[in-house]
């Protein structure tokens, strides 16, 4: 079959995603100093995005080389599980950021480690279940009328996935609003203690709020068009509509390493050690709050 340019772009996107996130996973696994709960969450996000990138590549290869309904179900289920794990990891990072500010005094404790591991176990467990649904029979291979805009997923399956995304997006929006309130309140308290609001406090607060807005805005702009189209779209519509909304959704996995990993000083230092050996292996690391990640 002739190559579809949209499939090629998805494959290229998957390759970029896989390369970016493979480096993040390697850095976190290589550096003992990056074993704190917040970096475990970043590692979970990078692993999920890495699997999503590999899934896009495999989907392209199998689509043009191995035409099989079983392989199609497996690759679609793999992609659903990977992207679901990515979105769930983003939610876990948001919850961790909120807790690190709300319970700052008790954050660095064994309870936090247990909480992080519990969140990740739940996120990956639910994601795996969502990925297995089409493989276990919730598909439209034998009933084309039940197909969604993403074949072979059914309309009800896509509605469930979209509803789950909307719920996660609303929870993240609520938590980031709470985080902004806490940050502004802390800046105001510091200003009162020093009897005046310095320019540095104003700049730091503005920068923090802007960063949170960029994070949430990037996430929403990437996934909302596809989630909405999965609910309102019809399988009889031209497939270009599905591709045009799905491709930006994959960009979120390409942007995640930049937002959550490469901007962090500890990861930057570890990356130089891993790639260039320019720094000493015993470089000192400054403990940072998850809100800085």
PDB file of C-alpha atoms in Angstrom:
ATOM      1  CA  UNK A   1       0.000   0.000   0.000  1.00  0.00           C
ATOM      2  CA  UNK A   2       1.110   3.580  -0.651  1.00  0.00           C
ATOM      3  CA  UNK A   3       2.532   5.376   2.327  1.00  0.00           C
ATOM      4  CA  UNK A   4       0.148   7.735   4.075  1.00  0.00           C
ATOM      5  CA  UNK A   5       1.987  10.991   4.913  1.00  0.00           C
ATOM      6  CA  UNK A   6       0.096  11.177   8.212  1.00  0.00           C
ATOM      7  CA  UNK A   7       1.354   7.718   9.185  1.00  0.00           C
ATOM      8  CA  UNK A   8       4.882   8.820   8.326  1.00  0.00           C
ATOM      9  CA  UNK A   9       4.536  11.910  10.538  1.00  0.00           C
ATOM     10  CA  UNK A  10       3.235   9.770  13.403  1.00  0.00           C
ATOM     11  CA  UNK A  11       6.208   7.428  12.981  1.00  0.00           C
ATOM     12  CA  UNK A  12       8.643  10.367  12.960  1.00  0.00           C
ATOM     13  CA  UNK A  13       6.923  11.756  16.052  1.00  0.00           C
ATOM     14  CA  UNK A  14       7.216   8.358  17.739  1.00  0.00           C
ATOM     15  CA  UNK A  15      10.925   8.177  16.923  1.00  0.00           C
ATOM     16  CA  UNK A  16      11.578  11.612  18.430  1.00  0.00           C
ATOM     17  CA  UNK A  17       9.509  10.713  21.508  1.00  0.00           C
ATOM     18  CA  UNK A  18      11.367   7.430  22.001  1.00  0.00           C
ATOM     19  CA  UNK A  19      14.820   9.036  21.685  1.00  0.00           C
ATOM     20  CA  UNK A  20      14.060  11.931  24.041  1.00  0.00           C
ATOM     21  CA  UNK A  21      12.526   9.791  26.769  1.00  0.00           C
ATOM     22  CA  UNK A  22      15.044   6.951  26.460  1.00  0.00           C
ATOM     23  CA  UNK A  23      17.726   9.481  27.426  1.00  0.00           C
ATOM     24  CA  UNK A  24      15.703  10.602  30.456  1.00  0.00           C
ATOM     25  CA  UNK A  25      15.179   7.001  31.594  1.00  0.00           C
ATOM     26  CA  UNK A  26      18.886   6.264  31.152  1.00  0.00           C
ATOM     27  CA  UNK A  27      19.887   9.360  33.140  1.00  0.00           C
ATOM     28  CA  UNK A  28      17.565   8.527  36.050  1.00  0.00           C
ATOM     29  CA  UNK A  29      18.638   4.873  36.131  1.00  0.00           C
ATOM     30  CA  UNK A  30      22.323   5.833  35.869  1.00  0.00           C
ATOM     31  CA  UNK A  31      22.346   8.444  38.640  1.00  0.00           C
ATOM     32  CA  UNK A  32      21.903   7.194  42.239  1.00  0.00           C
ATOM     33  CA  UNK A  33      21.200  10.776  43.341  1.00  0.00           C
ATOM     34  CA  UNK A  34      18.010  10.775  41.246  1.00  0.00           C
ATOM     35  CA  UNK A  35      16.181   8.130  43.268  1.00  0.00           C
ATOM     36  CA  UNK A  36      13.962  10.513  45.230  1.00  0.00           C
ATOM     37  CA  UNK A  37      10.156  10.218  44.921  1.00  0.00           C
ATOM     38  CA  UNK A  38       9.850  13.185  42.583  1.00  0.00           C
ATOM     39  CA  UNK A  39      12.366  11.707  40.130  1.00  0.00           C
ATOM     40  CA  UNK A  40      10.657   8.317  40.375  1.00  0.00           C
ATOM     41  CA  UNK A  41       7.522  10.057  39.096  1.00  0.00           C
ATOM     42  CA  UNK A  42       9.472  11.767  36.310  1.00  0.00           C
ATOM     43  CA  UNK A  43      10.964   8.376  35.435  1.00  0.00           C
ATOM     44  CA  UNK A  44       7.495   6.853  35.284  1.00  0.00           C
ATOM     45  CA  UNK A  45       6.374   9.604  32.908  1.00  0.00           C
ATOM     46  CA  UNK A  46       9.448   9.139  30.716  1.00  0.00           C
ATOM     47  CA  UNK A  47       8.955   5.361  30.643  1.00  0.00           C
ATOM     48  CA  UNK A  48       5.322   5.722  29.608  1.00  0.00           C
ATOM     49  CA  UNK A  49       6.212   8.219  26.880  1.00  0.00           C
ATOM     50  CA  UNK A  50       9.075   5.985  25.724  1.00  0.00           C
ATOM     51  CA  UNK A  51       6.656   3.073  25.348  1.00  0.00           C
ATOM     52  CA  UNK A  52       4.189   5.335  23.522  1.00  0.00           C
ATOM     53  CA  UNK A  53       6.911   6.360  21.069  1.00  0.00           C
ATOM     54  CA  UNK A  54       7.878   2.737  20.471  1.00  0.00           C
ATOM     55  CA  UNK A  55       4.191   1.911  20.016  1.00  0.00           C
ATOM     56  CA  UNK A  56       3.843   4.532  17.271  1.00  0.00           C
ATOM     57  CA  UNK A  57       6.870   3.079  15.486  1.00  0.00           C
ATOM     58  CA  UNK A  58       5.591  -0.506  15.786  1.00  0.00           C
ATOM     59  CA  UNK A  59       2.140   0.536  14.630  1.00  0.00           C
ATOM     60  CA  UNK A  60       3.660   2.038  11.475  1.00  0.00           C
ATOM     61  CA  UNK A  61       5.807  -1.038  10.792  1.00  0.00           C
ATOM     62  CA  UNK A  62       3.005  -3.541  11.349  1.00  0.00           C
ATOM     63  CA  UNK A  63       0.484  -1.477   9.393  1.00  0.00           C
ATOM     64  CA  UNK A  64       2.546  -1.678   6.216  1.00  0.00           C
ATOM     65  CA  UNK A  65       4.356  -4.978   6.691  1.00  0.00           C
ATOM     66  CA  UNK A  66       2.152  -7.295   8.738  1.00  0.00           C
ATOM     67  CA  UNK A  67      -1.556  -6.858   8.099  1.00  0.00           C
ATOM     68  CA  UNK A  68      -3.278  -8.820  10.866  1.00  0.00           C
ATOM     69  CA  UNK A  69      -6.298  -8.131  13.043  1.00  0.00           C
ATOM     70  CA  UNK A  70      -4.549  -9.673  16.047  1.00  0.00           C
ATOM     71  CA  UNK A  71      -1.443  -7.527  15.584  1.00  0.00           C
ATOM     72  CA  UNK A  72      -3.647  -4.456  15.100  1.00  0.00           C
ATOM     73  CA  UNK A  73      -5.426  -5.113  18.396  1.00  0.00           C
ATOM     74  CA  UNK A  74      -2.145  -5.658  20.219  1.00  0.00           C
ATOM     75  CA  UNK A  75      -0.546  -2.460  18.911  1.00  0.00           C
ATOM     76  CA  UNK A  76      -3.662  -0.362  19.593  1.00  0.00           C
ATOM     77  CA  UNK A  77      -3.939  -1.816  23.093  1.00  0.00           C
ATOM     78  CA  UNK A  78      -0.233  -1.111  23.665  1.00  0.00           C
ATOM     79  CA  UNK A  79      -0.684   2.514  22.559  1.00  0.00           C
ATOM     80  CA  UNK A  80      -3.780   2.982  24.732  1.00  0.00           C
ATOM     81  CA  UNK A  81      -1.966   1.611  27.788  1.00  0.00           C
ATOM     82  CA  UNK A  82       1.158   3.715  27.136  1.00  0.00           C
ATOM     83  CA  UNK A  83      -0.626   7.027  26.603  1.00  0.00           C
ATOM     84  CA  UNK A  84      -2.943   6.310  29.537  1.00  0.00           C
ATOM     85  CA  UNK A  85       0.108   5.692  31.729  1.00  0.00           C
ATOM     86  CA  UNK A  86       1.623   8.966  30.484  1.00  0.00           C
ATOM     87  CA  UNK A  87      -1.477  10.986  31.361  1.00  0.00           C
ATOM     88  CA  UNK A  88      -1.802   9.177  34.707  1.00  0.00           C
ATOM     89  CA  UNK A  89       1.849   9.910  35.521  1.00  0.00           C
ATOM     90  CA  UNK A  90       1.217  13.595  34.809  1.00  0.00           C
ATOM     91  CA  UNK A  91      -1.639  13.481  37.308  1.00  0.00           C
ATOM     92  CA  UNK A  92       0.620  11.774  39.868  1.00  0.00           C
ATOM     93  CA  UNK A  93       3.276  14.482  39.390  1.00  0.00           C
ATOM     94  CA  UNK A  94       0.630  17.166  39.915  1.00  0.00           C
ATOM     95  CA  UNK A  95      -0.583  15.492  43.121  1.00  0.00           C
ATOM     96  CA  UNK A  96       3.019  15.195  44.336  1.00  0.00           C
ATOM     97  CA  UNK A  97       3.666  18.875  43.648  1.00  0.00           C
ATOM     98  CA  UNK A  98       0.560  19.837  45.584  1.00  0.00           C
ATOM     99  CA  UNK A  99       1.466  17.639  48.562  1.00  0.00           C
ATOM    100  CA  UNK A 100       5.042  18.959  48.612  1.00  0.00           C
ATOM    101  CA  UNK A 101       3.668  22.467  49.140  1.00  0.00           C
ATOM    102  CA  UNK A 102       0.636  21.643  51.278  1.00  0.00           C
ATOM    103  CA  UNK A 103       2.566  19.306  53.619  1.00  0.00           C
ATOM    104  CA  UNK A 104       6.047  20.761  53.221  1.00  0.00           C
ATOM    105  CA  UNK A 105       7.191  19.786  56.741  1.00  0.00           C
ATOM    106  CA  UNK A 106       6.249  16.105  56.424  1.00  0.00           C
ATOM    107  CA  UNK A 107       6.933  15.643  52.713  1.00  0.00           C
ATOM    108  CA  UNK A 108      10.413  14.118  53.100  1.00  0.00           C
ATOM    109  CA  UNK A 109       9.290  11.017  54.979  1.00  0.00           C
ATOM    110  CA  UNK A 110       8.650   7.327  54.418  1.00  0.00           C
ATOM    111  CA  UNK A 111       4.968   8.104  54.048  1.00  0.00           C
ATOM    112  CA  UNK A 112       5.715  10.120  50.904  1.00  0.00           C
ATOM    113  CA  UNK A 113       7.641   7.213  49.370  1.00  0.00           C
ATOM    114  CA  UNK A 114       4.730   4.869  50.074  1.00  0.00           C
ATOM    115  CA  UNK A 115       2.267   7.397  48.642  1.00  0.00           C
ATOM    116  CA  UNK A 116       4.288   7.791  45.430  1.00  0.00           C
ATOM    117  CA  UNK A 117       4.625   4.043  44.915  1.00  0.00           C
ATOM    118  CA  UNK A 118       0.906   3.575  45.569  1.00  0.00           C
ATOM    119  CA  UNK A 119      -0.003   6.272  43.044  1.00  0.00           C
ATOM    120  CA  UNK A 120       2.257   4.733  40.410  1.00  0.00           C
ATOM    121  CA  UNK A 121       0.954   1.218  41.021  1.00  0.00           C
ATOM    122  CA  UNK A 122      -2.611   2.463  40.638  1.00  0.00           C
ATOM    123  CA  UNK A 123      -1.779   4.531  37.537  1.00  0.00           C
ATOM    124  CA  UNK A 124      -0.021   1.701  35.721  1.00  0.00           C
ATOM    125  CA  UNK A 125      -2.608  -0.855  36.823  1.00  0.00           C
ATOM    126  CA  UNK A 126      -5.517   1.176  35.471  1.00  0.00           C
ATOM    127  CA  UNK A 127      -3.586   1.959  32.271  1.00  0.00           C
ATOM    128  CA  UNK A 128      -2.854  -1.728  31.697  1.00  0.00           C
ATOM    129  CA  UNK A 129      -6.528  -2.575  32.159  1.00  0.00           C
ATOM    130  CA  UNK A 130      -7.545   0.109  29.645  1.00  0.00           C
ATOM    131  CA  UNK A 131      -5.032  -1.280  27.154  1.00  0.00           C
ATOM    132  CA  UNK A 132      -6.303  -4.836  27.575  1.00  0.00           C
ATOM    133  CA  UNK A 133      -9.956  -3.943  26.946  1.00  0.00           C
ATOM    134  CA  UNK A 134      -9.765  -4.020  23.114  1.00  0.00           C
ATOM    135  CA  UNK A 135      -7.593  -7.147  23.201  1.00  0.00           C
ATOM    136  CA  UNK A 136     -10.065  -8.967  25.440  1.00  0.00           C
ATOM    137  CA  UNK A 137     -12.997  -8.307  23.101  1.00  0.00           C
ATOM    138  CA  UNK A 138     -14.072  -4.675  23.428  1.00  0.00           C
ATOM    139  CA  UNK A 139     -13.436  -3.933  19.746  1.00  0.00           C
ATOM    140  CA  UNK A 140     -15.368  -3.474  16.520  1.00  0.00           C
ATOM    141  CA  UNK A 141     -13.630  -5.982  14.271  1.00  0.00           C
ATOM    142  CA  UNK A 142     -16.906  -7.858  13.763  1.00  0.00           C
ATOM    143  CA  UNK A 143     -19.283  -4.896  14.022  1.00  0.00           C
ATOM    144  CA  UNK A 144     -18.205  -1.927  11.916  1.00  0.00           C
ATOM    145  CA  UNK A 145     -21.273   0.043  13.031  1.00  0.00           C
ATOM    146  CA  UNK A 146     -19.834   0.162  16.557  1.00  0.00           C
ATOM    147  CA  UNK A 147     -16.459   1.562  15.438  1.00  0.00           C
ATOM    148  CA  UNK A 148     -15.180   4.892  16.679  1.00  0.00           C
ATOM    149  CA  UNK A 149     -12.955   7.349  14.842  1.00  0.00           C
ATOM    150  CA  UNK A 150     -10.039   5.133  15.925  1.00  0.00           C
ATOM    151  CA  UNK A 151     -10.573   1.685  14.529  1.00  0.00           C
ATOM    152  CA  UNK A 152     -10.751  -0.996  15.986  1.00  0.00           C
ATOM    153  CA  UNK A 153     -11.818   0.759  19.210  1.00  0.00           C
ATOM    154  CA  UNK A 154     -15.565   1.010  19.785  1.00  0.00           C
ATOM    155  CA  UNK A 155     -17.432   4.256  20.374  1.00  0.00           C
ATOM    156  CA  UNK A 156     -18.166   3.278  23.978  1.00  0.00           C
ATOM    157  CA  UNK A 157     -14.477   2.502  24.563  1.00  0.00           C
ATOM    158  CA  UNK A 158     -13.386   5.876  23.195  1.00  0.00           C
ATOM    159  CA  UNK A 159     -16.091   7.589  25.250  1.00  0.00           C
ATOM    160  CA  UNK A 160     -14.666   5.945  28.373  1.00  0.00           C
ATOM    161  CA  UNK A 161     -11.131   7.032  27.489  1.00  0.00           C
ATOM    162  CA  UNK A 162     -12.241  10.593  26.717  1.00  0.00           C
ATOM    163  CA  UNK A 163     -14.277  10.840  29.920  1.00  0.00           C
ATOM    164  CA  UNK A 164     -11.263   9.626  31.900  1.00  0.00           C
ATOM    165  CA  UNK A 165      -9.109  12.293  30.278  1.00  0.00           C
ATOM    166  CA  UNK A 166     -11.622  15.067  30.999  1.00  0.00           C
ATOM    167  CA  UNK A 167     -11.758  13.958  34.647  1.00  0.00           C
ATOM    168  CA  UNK A 168      -7.960  13.946  34.949  1.00  0.00           C
ATOM    169  CA  UNK A 169      -7.727  17.350  33.256  1.00  0.00           C
ATOM    170  CA  UNK A 170     -10.259  18.853  35.684  1.00  0.00           C
ATOM    171  CA  UNK A 171      -8.453  17.375  38.694  1.00  0.00           C
ATOM    172  CA  UNK A 172      -5.121  18.755  37.443  1.00  0.00           C
ATOM    173  CA  UNK A 173      -6.709  22.149  36.821  1.00  0.00           C
ATOM    174  CA  UNK A 174      -8.118  22.200  40.364  1.00  0.00           C
ATOM    175  CA  UNK A 175      -4.777  21.177  41.906  1.00  0.00           C
ATOM    176  CA  UNK A 176      -2.784  23.721  39.919  1.00  0.00           C
ATOM    177  CA  UNK A 177      -5.169  26.456  41.013  1.00  0.00           C
ATOM    178  CA  UNK A 178      -4.582  25.342  44.610  1.00  0.00           C
ATOM    179  CA  UNK A 179      -0.822  25.342  43.986  1.00  0.00           C
ATOM    180  CA  UNK A 180      -0.982  28.904  42.634  1.00  0.00           C
ATOM    181  CA  UNK A 181      -2.920  29.990  45.717  1.00  0.00           C
ATOM    182  CA  UNK A 182      -0.340  28.413  48.035  1.00  0.00           C
ATOM    183  CA  UNK A 183       2.577  29.990  46.134  1.00  0.00           C
ATOM    184  CA  UNK A 184       0.965  33.436  46.214  1.00  0.00           C
ATOM    185  CA  UNK A 185       0.144  33.067  49.923  1.00  0.00           C
ATOM    186  CA  UNK A 186       3.724  32.061  50.728  1.00  0.00           C
ATOM    187  CA  UNK A 187       5.091  35.038  48.783  1.00  0.00           C
ATOM    188  CA  UNK A 188       2.727  37.362  50.649  1.00  0.00           C
ATOM    189  CA  UNK A 189       3.776  35.931  54.024  1.00  0.00           C
ATOM    190  CA  UNK A 190       7.443  36.417  53.188  1.00  0.00           C
ATOM    191  CA  UNK A 191       6.715  39.970  52.118  1.00  0.00           C
ATOM    192  CA  UNK A 192       4.950  40.678  55.416  1.00  0.00           C
ATOM    193  CA  UNK A 193       7.874  39.309  57.393  1.00  0.00           C
ATOM    194  CA  UNK A 194      10.245  41.582  55.497  1.00  0.00           C
ATOM    195  CA  UNK A 195       7.746  44.480  55.723  1.00  0.00           C
ATOM    196  CA  UNK A 196       7.651  45.068  51.976  1.00  0.00           C
ATOM    197  CA  UNK A 197       7.133  43.222  48.707  1.00  0.00           C
ATOM    198  CA  UNK A 198      10.451  43.105  46.871  1.00  0.00           C
ATOM    199  CA  UNK A 199      10.758  42.858  43.112  1.00  0.00           C
ATOM    200  CA  UNK A 200      12.340  39.412  43.441  1.00  0.00           C
ATOM    201  CA  UNK A 201       9.275  38.068  45.266  1.00  0.00           C
ATOM    202  CA  UNK A 202       6.994  39.439  42.588  1.00  0.00           C
ATOM    203  CA  UNK A 203       9.134  38.014  39.782  1.00  0.00           C
ATOM    204  CA  UNK A 204       9.418  34.597  41.461  1.00  0.00           C
ATOM    205  CA  UNK A 205       5.662  34.394  42.040  1.00  0.00           C
ATOM    206  CA  UNK A 206       4.892  35.497  38.500  1.00  0.00           C
ATOM    207  CA  UNK A 207       7.388  33.001  37.107  1.00  0.00           C
ATOM    208  CA  UNK A 208       5.910  30.150  39.153  1.00  0.00           C
ATOM    209  CA  UNK A 209       2.352  30.904  38.085  1.00  0.00           C
ATOM    210  CA  UNK A 210       3.438  31.289  34.450  1.00  0.00           C
ATOM    211  CA  UNK A 211       5.235  27.936  34.561  1.00  0.00           C
ATOM    212  CA  UNK A 212       2.138  26.194  35.905  1.00  0.00           C
ATOM    213  CA  UNK A 213       0.014  27.864  33.224  1.00  0.00           C
ATOM    214  CA  UNK A 214       2.395  26.666  30.512  1.00  0.00           C
ATOM    215  CA  UNK A 215       2.351  23.102  31.879  1.00  0.00           C
ATOM    216  CA  UNK A 216      -1.420  22.873  32.037  1.00  0.00           C
ATOM    217  CA  UNK A 217      -1.901  24.805  28.790  1.00  0.00           C
ATOM    218  CA  UNK A 218       0.457  22.500  26.894  1.00  0.00           C
ATOM    219  CA  UNK A 219      -1.279  19.422  28.263  1.00  0.00           C
ATOM    220  CA  UNK A 220      -4.752  20.730  27.405  1.00  0.00           C
ATOM    221  CA  UNK A 221      -3.816  22.037  23.957  1.00  0.00           C
ATOM    222  CA  UNK A 222      -2.261  18.672  23.075  1.00  0.00           C
ATOM    223  CA  UNK A 223      -4.993  16.319  24.223  1.00  0.00           C
ATOM    224  CA  UNK A 224      -8.269  18.263  24.328  1.00  0.00           C
ATOM    225  CA  UNK A 225      -8.853  18.400  20.518  1.00  0.00           C
ATOM    226  CA  UNK A 226      -8.426  14.640  20.171  1.00  0.00           C
ATOM    227  CA  UNK A 227     -10.507  13.846  23.265  1.00  0.00           C
ATOM    228  CA  UNK A 228     -13.343  16.087  22.065  1.00  0.00           C
ATOM    229  CA  UNK A 229     -13.231  14.702  18.522  1.00  0.00           C
ATOM    230  CA  UNK A 230     -13.392  11.125  19.845  1.00  0.00           C
ATOM    231  CA  UNK A 231     -16.738  12.000  21.458  1.00  0.00           C
ATOM    232  CA  UNK A 232     -18.339  14.090  18.715  1.00  0.00           C
ATOM    233  CA  UNK A 233     -16.656  12.535  15.653  1.00  0.00           C
ATOM    234  CA  UNK A 234     -18.156   9.899  13.398  1.00  0.00           C
ATOM    235  CA  UNK A 235     -16.229   7.005  11.797  1.00  0.00           C
ATOM    236  CA  UNK A 236     -17.643   8.065   8.406  1.00  0.00           C
ATOM    237  CA  UNK A 237     -15.799  11.387   8.645  1.00  0.00           C
ATOM    238  CA  UNK A 238     -12.557  11.671   6.622  1.00  0.00           C
ATOM    239  CA  UNK A 239      -9.648  10.050   8.441  1.00  0.00           C
ATOM    240  CA  UNK A 240      -7.668  13.273   8.082  1.00  0.00           C
ATOM    241  CA  UNK A 241      -9.680  14.683  10.999  1.00  0.00           C
ATOM    242  CA  UNK A 242      -8.512  11.855  13.247  1.00  0.00           C
ATOM    243  CA  UNK A 243      -4.894  12.287  12.181  1.00  0.00           C
ATOM    244  CA  UNK A 244      -5.050  16.082  12.570  1.00  0.00           C
ATOM    245  CA  UNK A 245      -6.174  15.772  16.205  1.00  0.00           C
ATOM    246  CA  UNK A 246      -4.100  12.696  17.110  1.00  0.00           C
ATOM    247  CA  UNK A 247      -0.760  14.084  15.918  1.00  0.00           C
ATOM    248  CA  UNK A 248      -0.786  17.092  18.328  1.00  0.00           C
ATOM    249  CA  UNK A 249      -1.668  14.682  21.157  1.00  0.00           C
ATOM    250  CA  UNK A 250       1.574  12.798  20.525  1.00  0.00           C
ATOM    251  CA  UNK A 251       3.488  16.079  20.778  1.00  0.00           C
ATOM    252  CA  UNK A 252       2.665  16.151  24.499  1.00  0.00           C
ATOM    253  CA  UNK A 253       4.925  13.134  25.000  1.00  0.00           C
ATOM    254  CA  UNK A 254       7.604  14.998  23.037  1.00  0.00           C
ATOM    255  CA  UNK A 255       7.293  18.111  25.209  1.00  0.00           C
ATOM    256  CA  UNK A 256       7.090  16.304  28.573  1.00  0.00           C
ATOM    257  CA  UNK A 257      10.864  15.595  28.808  1.00  0.00           C
ATOM    258  CA  UNK A 258      11.605  19.272  28.199  1.00  0.00           C
ATOM    259  CA  UNK A 259       9.167  20.468  30.881  1.00  0.00           C
ATOM    260  CA  UNK A 260       9.724  17.847  33.572  1.00  0.00           C
ATOM    261  CA  UNK A 261      13.294  16.611  32.993  1.00  0.00           C
ATOM    262  CA  UNK A 262      15.700  18.648  30.893  1.00  0.00           C
ATOM    263  CA  UNK A 263      14.920  21.902  32.747  1.00  0.00           C
ATOM    264  CA  UNK A 264      16.019  20.347  36.043  1.00  0.00           C
ATOM    265  CA  UNK A 265      19.578  21.125  37.170  1.00  0.00           C
ATOM    266  CA  UNK A 266      20.242  17.672  38.639  1.00  0.00           C
ATOM    267  CA  UNK A 267      19.212  15.960  35.416  1.00  0.00           C
ATOM    268  CA  UNK A 268      21.274  18.410  33.371  1.00  0.00           C
ATOM    269  CA  UNK A 269      24.362  17.600  35.423  1.00  0.00           C
ATOM    270  CA  UNK A 270      23.725  13.868  35.263  1.00  0.00           C
ATOM    271  CA  UNK A 271      23.239  14.128  31.505  1.00  0.00           C
ATOM    272  CA  UNK A 272      26.671  15.711  31.108  1.00  0.00           C
ATOM    273  CA  UNK A 273      28.192  12.988  33.257  1.00  0.00           C
ATOM    274  CA  UNK A 274      26.451  10.263  31.269  1.00  0.00           C
ATOM    275  CA  UNK A 275      27.109  11.645  27.786  1.00  0.00           C
ATOM    276  CA  UNK A 276      30.376  13.564  28.055  1.00  0.00           C
ATOM    277  CA  UNK A 277      32.002  12.685  31.345  1.00  0.00           C
ATOM    278  CA  UNK A 278      32.718  16.396  31.684  1.00  0.00           C
ATOM    279  CA  UNK A 279      31.846  16.468  35.367  1.00  0.00           C
ATOM    280  CA  UNK A 280      33.063  14.328  38.206  1.00  0.00           C
ATOM    281  CA  UNK A 281      30.851  11.373  39.084  1.00  0.00           C
ATOM    282  CA  UNK A 282      30.752  12.592  42.681  1.00  0.00           C
ATOM    283  CA  UNK A 283      29.201  15.930  41.801  1.00  0.00           C
ATOM    284  CA  UNK A 284      27.181  17.392  44.637  1.00  0.00           C
ATOM    285  CA  UNK A 285      23.422  17.637  44.184  1.00  0.00           C
ATOM    286  CA  UNK A 286      21.212  20.182  45.857  1.00  0.00           C
ATOM    287  CA  UNK A 287      17.930  18.831  47.179  1.00  0.00           C
ATOM    288  CA  UNK A 288      15.051  20.503  45.414  1.00  0.00           C
ATOM    289  CA  UNK A 289      11.341  20.611  45.940  1.00  0.00           C
ATOM    290  CA  UNK A 290       9.064  18.701  43.536  1.00  0.00           C
ATOM    291  CA  UNK A 291       7.503  22.053  42.690  1.00  0.00           C
ATOM    292  CA  UNK A 292      10.799  22.928  40.967  1.00  0.00           C
ATOM    293  CA  UNK A 293      10.624  19.871  38.712  1.00  0.00           C
TER     294      UNK A 293
END
